Amino acid sequence: MTSRPSQVLIEEPGAHRVEDHTPREPAPGEALVAVHAVGICGSDREVYQGNRPEGYVRYPLTPGHEWSGTVRAVGAGVPAALVGRKVVGEGFRNCQVCDRCHAGETTLCSAGYEETGFTQPGAMATTLTLPARLLHPLPDDAELTAAALLEPAACVAAAALKAAARPGERVAVVGTGTLGMFAVQFLRAVSPAELLVVGTRDDREALSRRFGATDFRLRDQELPDDFDVVIETAGSASAARTAAGLLRRGGRLVLTGIPAPGADGLDPTALVVRQLEVHTVFGAPPDAWAHAVRVFGAGLLDPLPLITHELPLTEFPRAIELVGAGDPKVGKVLLRP
């Protein structure tokens, strides 16, 4: 017997229910996707607890912005060849007509913020209906459970593209969470001379080296200061300073972590005197998604070792609890509709 279609609905902060789900038929330009798996991240916890910044969530809401699935139906104007394809999808519902969208910077759309799982219905449901233009088809033999992590991978892909690391350069990653482990894999793919990972947990050394790190240091150890490229993913109050301190003069820094307000900033004098090149990343534009999907399809990105828990939708509260527990044994948590 197959289970009835269902979805998670957060009615307001701290209040949710799992209810019956009725698939919404795709309108012109849309696609209906059967959700295979959906990831939980810290922002989903913020949505449930009610501490996501104003303007970046709209209740009641079905959350879920990290997902994978298979196209079941398409609306008018969408190629029928998409039906049956394994896919992932961008979250930002950009307007497509402002100057930022035309420049490809869809995460900076000037029409205002709209995103799947935050202001629009997300993937913690049996199906998800969304604009087909946001979909990225996967290879036919793609592992859909692993592909559910391609949204955070795409954010790191954006950082990797901005870092523009070249073969033979000395590169480093600050942070050993999901984003950090993806950053290691993206940087490893460009054949660096050295790949250093800096973190706060020595239990992440083995996984870092498995993904290609050549060295691992804890942040309280003596650190070098002569690297060409550093990608920061930790989001802690002092992570940006640690990352900048790893660079040689003229080095390139990409910040992806979002610390709490009041975090230690970068010293502008040091930035200028050392002539550091600093980039930041907020979400993933289309070129970063395409890069992540291409690297994943080529077998250079392995998300599976990061997944530690797979739960049904009915265990949404436990999934949220696991994500926020701080247990080093908890990695990526997936829900399976």
Short mmCIF file of C-alpha atoms in Angstrom, two decimals, residues 48-308:
data_model
loop_
_atom_site.label_atom_id
_atom_site.label_comp_id
_atom_site.label_asym_id
_atom_site.label_seq_id
_atom_site.Cartn_x
_atom_site.Cartn_y
_atom_site.Cartn_z
CA TYR A 48 10.60 26.89 12.56
CA GLN A 49 11.86 28.84 15.56
CA GLY A 50 10.79 32.20 14.18
CA ASN A 51 14.18 33.94 14.18
CA ARG A 52 14.69 34.26 10.44
CA PRO A 53 15.05 37.96 9.52
CA GLU A 54 11.88 39.84 8.65
CA GLY A 55 11.15 39.81 4.94
CA TYR A 56 12.88 36.47 4.41
CA VAL A 57 9.97 34.21 5.43
CA ARG A 58 6.20 34.17 4.95
CA TYR A 59 3.87 32.05 7.09
CA PRO A 60 2.06 29.68 6.80
CA LEU A 61 4.74 27.86 4.88
CA THR A 62 5.83 24.48 3.58
CA PRO A 63 9.63 24.68 3.99
CA GLY A 64 12.33 22.91 2.00
CA HIS A 65 14.81 24.54 -0.38
CA GLU A 66 17.38 21.71 -0.72
CA TRP A 67 15.82 18.92 -2.75
CA SER A 68 15.97 16.45 -5.62
CA GLY A 69 13.22 14.74 -7.56
CA THR A 70 11.76 13.58 -10.86
CA VAL A 71 9.58 15.62 -13.22
CA ARG A 72 6.08 14.13 -13.44
CA ALA A 73 4.26 16.73 -15.57
CA VAL A 74 4.88 20.03 -17.32
CA GLY A 75 2.68 22.96 -18.26
CA ALA A 76 2.21 24.62 -21.61
CA GLY A 77 5.37 25.99 -23.15
CA VAL A 78 7.68 23.58 -21.32
CA PRO A 79 9.48 20.88 -23.34
CA ALA A 80 7.74 17.52 -22.86
CA ALA A 81 11.17 15.88 -22.85
CA LEU A 82 11.57 17.08 -19.24
CA VAL A 83 8.96 14.57 -18.06
CA GLY A 84 10.72 11.65 -16.38
CA ARG A 85 14.00 13.53 -15.94
CA LYS A 86 15.82 13.62 -12.61
CA VAL A 87 16.23 17.23 -11.54
CA VAL A 88 17.26 19.72 -8.90
CA GLY A 89 16.11 23.32 -8.86
CA GLU A 90 17.14 26.85 -8.01
CA GLY A 91 15.33 28.48 -5.12
CA PHE A 92 15.41 32.19 -5.93
CA ARG A 93 12.28 33.26 -7.84
CA ASN A 94 13.92 36.08 -9.74
CA CYS A 95 11.97 38.53 -11.91
CA GLN A 96 14.11 37.96 -15.06
CA VAL A 97 13.79 41.60 -16.20
CA CYS A 98 15.78 43.78 -13.79
CA ASP A 99 19.39 44.71 -14.51
CA ARG A 100 20.76 42.24 -11.95
CA CYS A 101 18.79 39.37 -13.47
CA HIS A 102 19.96 40.29 -16.95
CA ALA A 103 23.52 40.27 -15.63
CA GLY A 104 22.98 36.72 -14.33
CA GLU A 105 23.04 37.82 -10.69
CA THR A 106 19.60 36.41 -9.92
CA THR A 107 20.22 36.21 -6.16
CA LEU A 108 20.41 40.02 -6.19
CA CYS A 109 17.11 40.52 -8.05
CA SER A 110 15.94 44.08 -7.42
CA ALA A 111 12.26 43.11 -7.54
CA GLY A 112 12.52 41.78 -3.97
CA TYR A 113 13.21 38.50 -2.24
CA GLU A 114 11.19 35.40 -3.14
CA GLU A 115 12.56 31.90 -2.55
CA THR A 116 11.26 28.34 -2.55
CA GLY A 117 10.82 27.09 1.01
CA PHE A 118 10.85 30.56 2.58
CA THR A 119 8.28 32.77 0.88
CA GLN A 120 7.01 30.20 -1.66
CA PRO A 121 5.93 26.58 -1.00
CA GLY A 122 8.93 24.31 -0.54
CA ALA A 123 9.85 20.68 -1.02
CA MET A 124 8.84 19.16 2.34
CA ALA A 125 5.94 17.63 0.47
CA THR A 126 5.24 14.75 -1.85
CA THR A 127 5.40 17.07 -4.86
CA LEU A 128 6.64 20.54 -5.70
CA THR A 129 5.36 22.76 -8.52
CA LEU A 130 7.69 25.53 -9.65
CA PRO A 131 8.84 27.46 -12.75
CA ALA A 132 10.50 25.01 -15.12
CA ARG A 133 13.21 27.57 -15.94
CA LEU A 134 14.63 26.94 -12.45
CA LEU A 135 15.22 23.24 -13.06
CA HIS A 136 18.62 21.67 -13.75
CA PRO A 137 18.35 18.19 -15.29
CA LEU A 138 20.70 15.54 -13.94
CA PRO A 139 22.29 12.56 -15.69
CA ASP A 140 19.93 9.59 -15.99
CA ASP A 141 22.07 7.54 -13.60
CA ALA A 142 22.33 10.29 -10.96
CA GLU A 143 21.94 9.26 -7.32
CA LEU A 144 18.95 11.36 -6.20
CA THR A 145 19.67 11.06 -2.49
CA ALA A 146 23.10 12.59 -3.04
CA ALA A 147 21.65 15.17 -5.42
CA ALA A 148 19.45 16.57 -2.64
CA LEU A 149 22.59 18.32 -1.40
CA LEU A 150 23.25 20.16 -4.63
CA GLU A 151 21.71 23.39 -3.32
CA PRO A 152 24.43 23.96 -0.71
CA ALA A 153 26.92 22.62 -3.25
CA ALA A 154 25.77 25.29 -5.71
CA CYS A 155 26.40 28.01 -3.12
CA VAL A 156 29.95 26.71 -2.75
CA ALA A 157 30.24 26.47 -6.53
CA ALA A 158 29.55 30.22 -6.62
CA ALA A 159 32.45 30.70 -4.20
CA ALA A 160 34.71 28.44 -6.25
CA LEU A 161 33.96 30.39 -9.42
CA LYS A 162 34.76 33.68 -7.69
CA ALA A 163 37.95 32.25 -6.19
CA ALA A 164 39.11 31.24 -9.68
CA ALA A 165 41.77 28.93 -8.27
CA ARG A 166 44.31 27.76 -10.84
CA PRO A 167 46.21 24.47 -10.98
CA GLY A 168 49.29 24.54 -8.78
CA GLU A 169 48.07 27.28 -6.45
CA ARG A 170 48.03 26.86 -2.68
CA VAL A 171 44.44 26.90 -1.49
CA ALA A 172 42.65 26.62 1.86
CA VAL A 173 39.20 26.21 3.35
CA VAL A 174 38.09 27.60 6.72
CA GLY A 175 35.15 25.60 8.09
CA THR A 176 34.43 21.88 8.18
CA GLY A 177 30.64 21.70 7.91
CA THR A 178 28.70 20.73 4.79
CA LEU A 179 29.79 23.86 2.89
CA GLY A 180 33.39 23.41 3.93
CA MET A 181 33.50 19.81 2.75
CA PHE A 182 32.02 20.83 -0.59
CA ALA A 183 34.61 23.62 -0.87
CA VAL A 184 37.37 21.06 -0.37
CA GLN A 185 35.99 18.98 -3.24
CA PHE A 186 35.62 21.92 -5.63
CA LEU A 187 39.14 23.12 -4.90
CA ARG A 188 40.59 19.62 -5.18
CA ALA A 189 39.16 19.42 -8.70
CA VAL A 190 41.49 22.21 -9.90
CA SER A 191 44.65 20.32 -8.89
CA PRO A 192 46.13 22.61 -6.23
CA ALA A 193 49.70 22.28 -4.99
CA GLU A 194 48.37 22.25 -1.41
CA LEU A 195 44.88 22.13 0.08
CA LEU A 196 44.68 23.11 3.74
CA VAL A 197 41.52 22.75 5.84
CA VAL A 198 41.18 24.78 9.04
CA GLY A 199 38.46 23.91 11.54
CA THR A 200 37.55 23.65 15.20
CA ARG A 201 36.92 19.88 15.34
CA ASP A 202 39.72 17.37 14.89
CA ASP A 203 37.16 14.65 14.12
CA ARG A 204 36.70 16.26 10.67
CA GLU A 205 40.30 15.66 9.64
CA ALA A 206 39.69 12.19 8.20
CA LEU A 207 36.76 13.35 6.06
CA SER A 208 38.69 16.43 4.93
CA ARG A 209 41.57 14.27 3.76
CA ARG A 210 39.16 11.82 2.12
CA PHE A 211 37.85 14.70 0.01
CA GLY A 212 41.34 15.81 -0.98
CA ALA A 213 42.87 17.94 1.78
CA THR A 214 46.65 17.66 2.03
CA ASP A 215 46.82 19.26 5.48
CA PHE A 216 44.48 19.91 8.41
CA ARG A 217 44.89 22.40 11.25
CA LEU A 218 42.76 23.46 14.19
CA ARG A 219 42.13 27.20 14.41
CA ASP A 220 44.03 27.48 17.70
CA GLN A 221 47.16 25.99 16.13
CA GLU A 222 49.87 27.98 14.37
CA LEU A 223 48.61 28.81 10.88
CA PRO A 224 50.48 29.76 7.69
CA ASP A 225 50.10 33.14 5.97
CA ASP A 226 51.14 32.48 2.39
CA PHE A 227 48.18 30.89 0.59
CA ASP A 228 46.89 32.08 -2.78
CA VAL A 229 43.17 31.37 -2.27
CA VAL A 230 40.97 30.88 0.80
CA ILE A 231 37.27 30.04 0.89
CA GLU A 232 35.57 30.71 4.26
CA THR A 233 32.47 28.68 5.12
CA ALA A 234 32.38 28.70 8.92
CA GLY A 235 30.22 31.76 9.55
CA SER A 236 31.63 32.20 13.06
CA ALA A 237 32.36 35.61 14.56
CA SER A 238 36.08 35.50 13.76
CA ALA A 239 36.20 33.16 10.76
CA ALA A 240 36.71 35.96 8.22
CA ARG A 241 39.77 37.25 10.09
CA THR A 242 41.20 33.74 10.33
CA ALA A 243 40.66 33.22 6.61
CA ALA A 244 42.25 36.55 5.65
CA GLY A 245 45.23 35.77 7.86
CA LEU A 246 46.00 32.66 5.80
CA LEU A 247 46.57 34.66 2.62
CA ARG A 248 49.76 35.93 1.03
CA ARG A 249 49.84 39.57 -0.08
CA GLY A 250 47.59 39.87 -3.12
CA GLY A 251 45.72 36.68 -2.25
CA ARG A 252 42.03 36.01 -2.96
CA LEU A 253 39.40 35.52 -0.25
CA VAL A 254 35.79 34.38 -0.69
CA LEU A 255 33.40 34.65 2.26
CA THR A 256 30.26 32.47 2.32
CA GLY A 257 29.45 32.23 6.04
CA ILE A 258 26.89 34.56 7.63
CA PRO A 259 27.84 35.22 11.26
CA ALA A 260 25.58 36.85 13.82
CA PRO A 261 25.51 40.67 13.86
CA GLY A 262 28.49 42.20 15.63
CA ALA A 263 31.06 39.72 14.35
CA ASP A 264 34.70 40.79 14.13
CA GLY A 265 35.21 42.51 10.80
CA LEU A 266 38.17 42.52 8.46
CA ASP A 267 40.77 45.17 9.12
CA PRO A 268 40.52 47.61 6.19
CA THR A 269 44.11 48.73 6.69
CA ALA A 270 45.33 45.14 6.35
CA LEU A 271 43.13 44.62 3.29
CA VAL A 272 44.61 47.63 1.53
CA VAL A 273 48.25 47.20 2.58
CA ARG A 274 48.18 43.51 1.74
CA GLN A 275 46.06 44.23 -1.38
CA LEU A 276 43.70 41.33 -0.71
CA GLU A 277 40.95 40.56 -3.20
CA VAL A 278 37.72 39.90 -1.27
CA HIS A 279 34.51 38.38 -2.66
CA THR A 280 31.29 37.36 -0.95
CA VAL A 281 28.54 34.90 -1.85
CA PHE A 282 24.81 35.08 -1.11
CA GLY A 283 23.03 32.09 -2.60
CA ALA A 284 23.72 30.56 -5.99
CA PRO A 285 23.03 32.17 -9.39
CA PRO A 286 22.38 30.01 -12.47
CA ASP A 287 26.02 29.69 -13.54
CA ALA A 288 26.95 28.32 -10.11
CA TRP A 289 24.10 25.81 -10.27
CA ALA A 290 25.22 24.69 -13.70
CA HIS A 291 28.79 24.33 -12.43
CA ALA A 292 27.68 22.26 -9.41
CA VAL A 293 25.53 19.96 -11.54
CA ARG A 294 28.35 19.52 -14.08
CA VAL A 295 30.94 18.70 -11.40
CA PHE A 296 28.48 16.32 -9.71
CA GLY A 297 27.69 14.61 -13.01
CA ALA A 298 31.42 14.18 -13.70
CA GLY A 299 31.82 12.28 -10.42
CA LEU A 300 34.04 14.96 -8.83
CA LEU A 301 31.54 15.80 -6.09
CA ASP A 302 30.47 13.16 -3.55
CA PRO A 303 27.74 14.37 -1.15
CA LEU A 304 26.80 10.93 0.23
CA PRO A 305 29.41 10.77 3.03
CA LEU A 306 27.94 13.99 4.45
CA ILE A 307 24.48 12.42 5.01
CA THR A 308 24.00 10.81 8.42
#
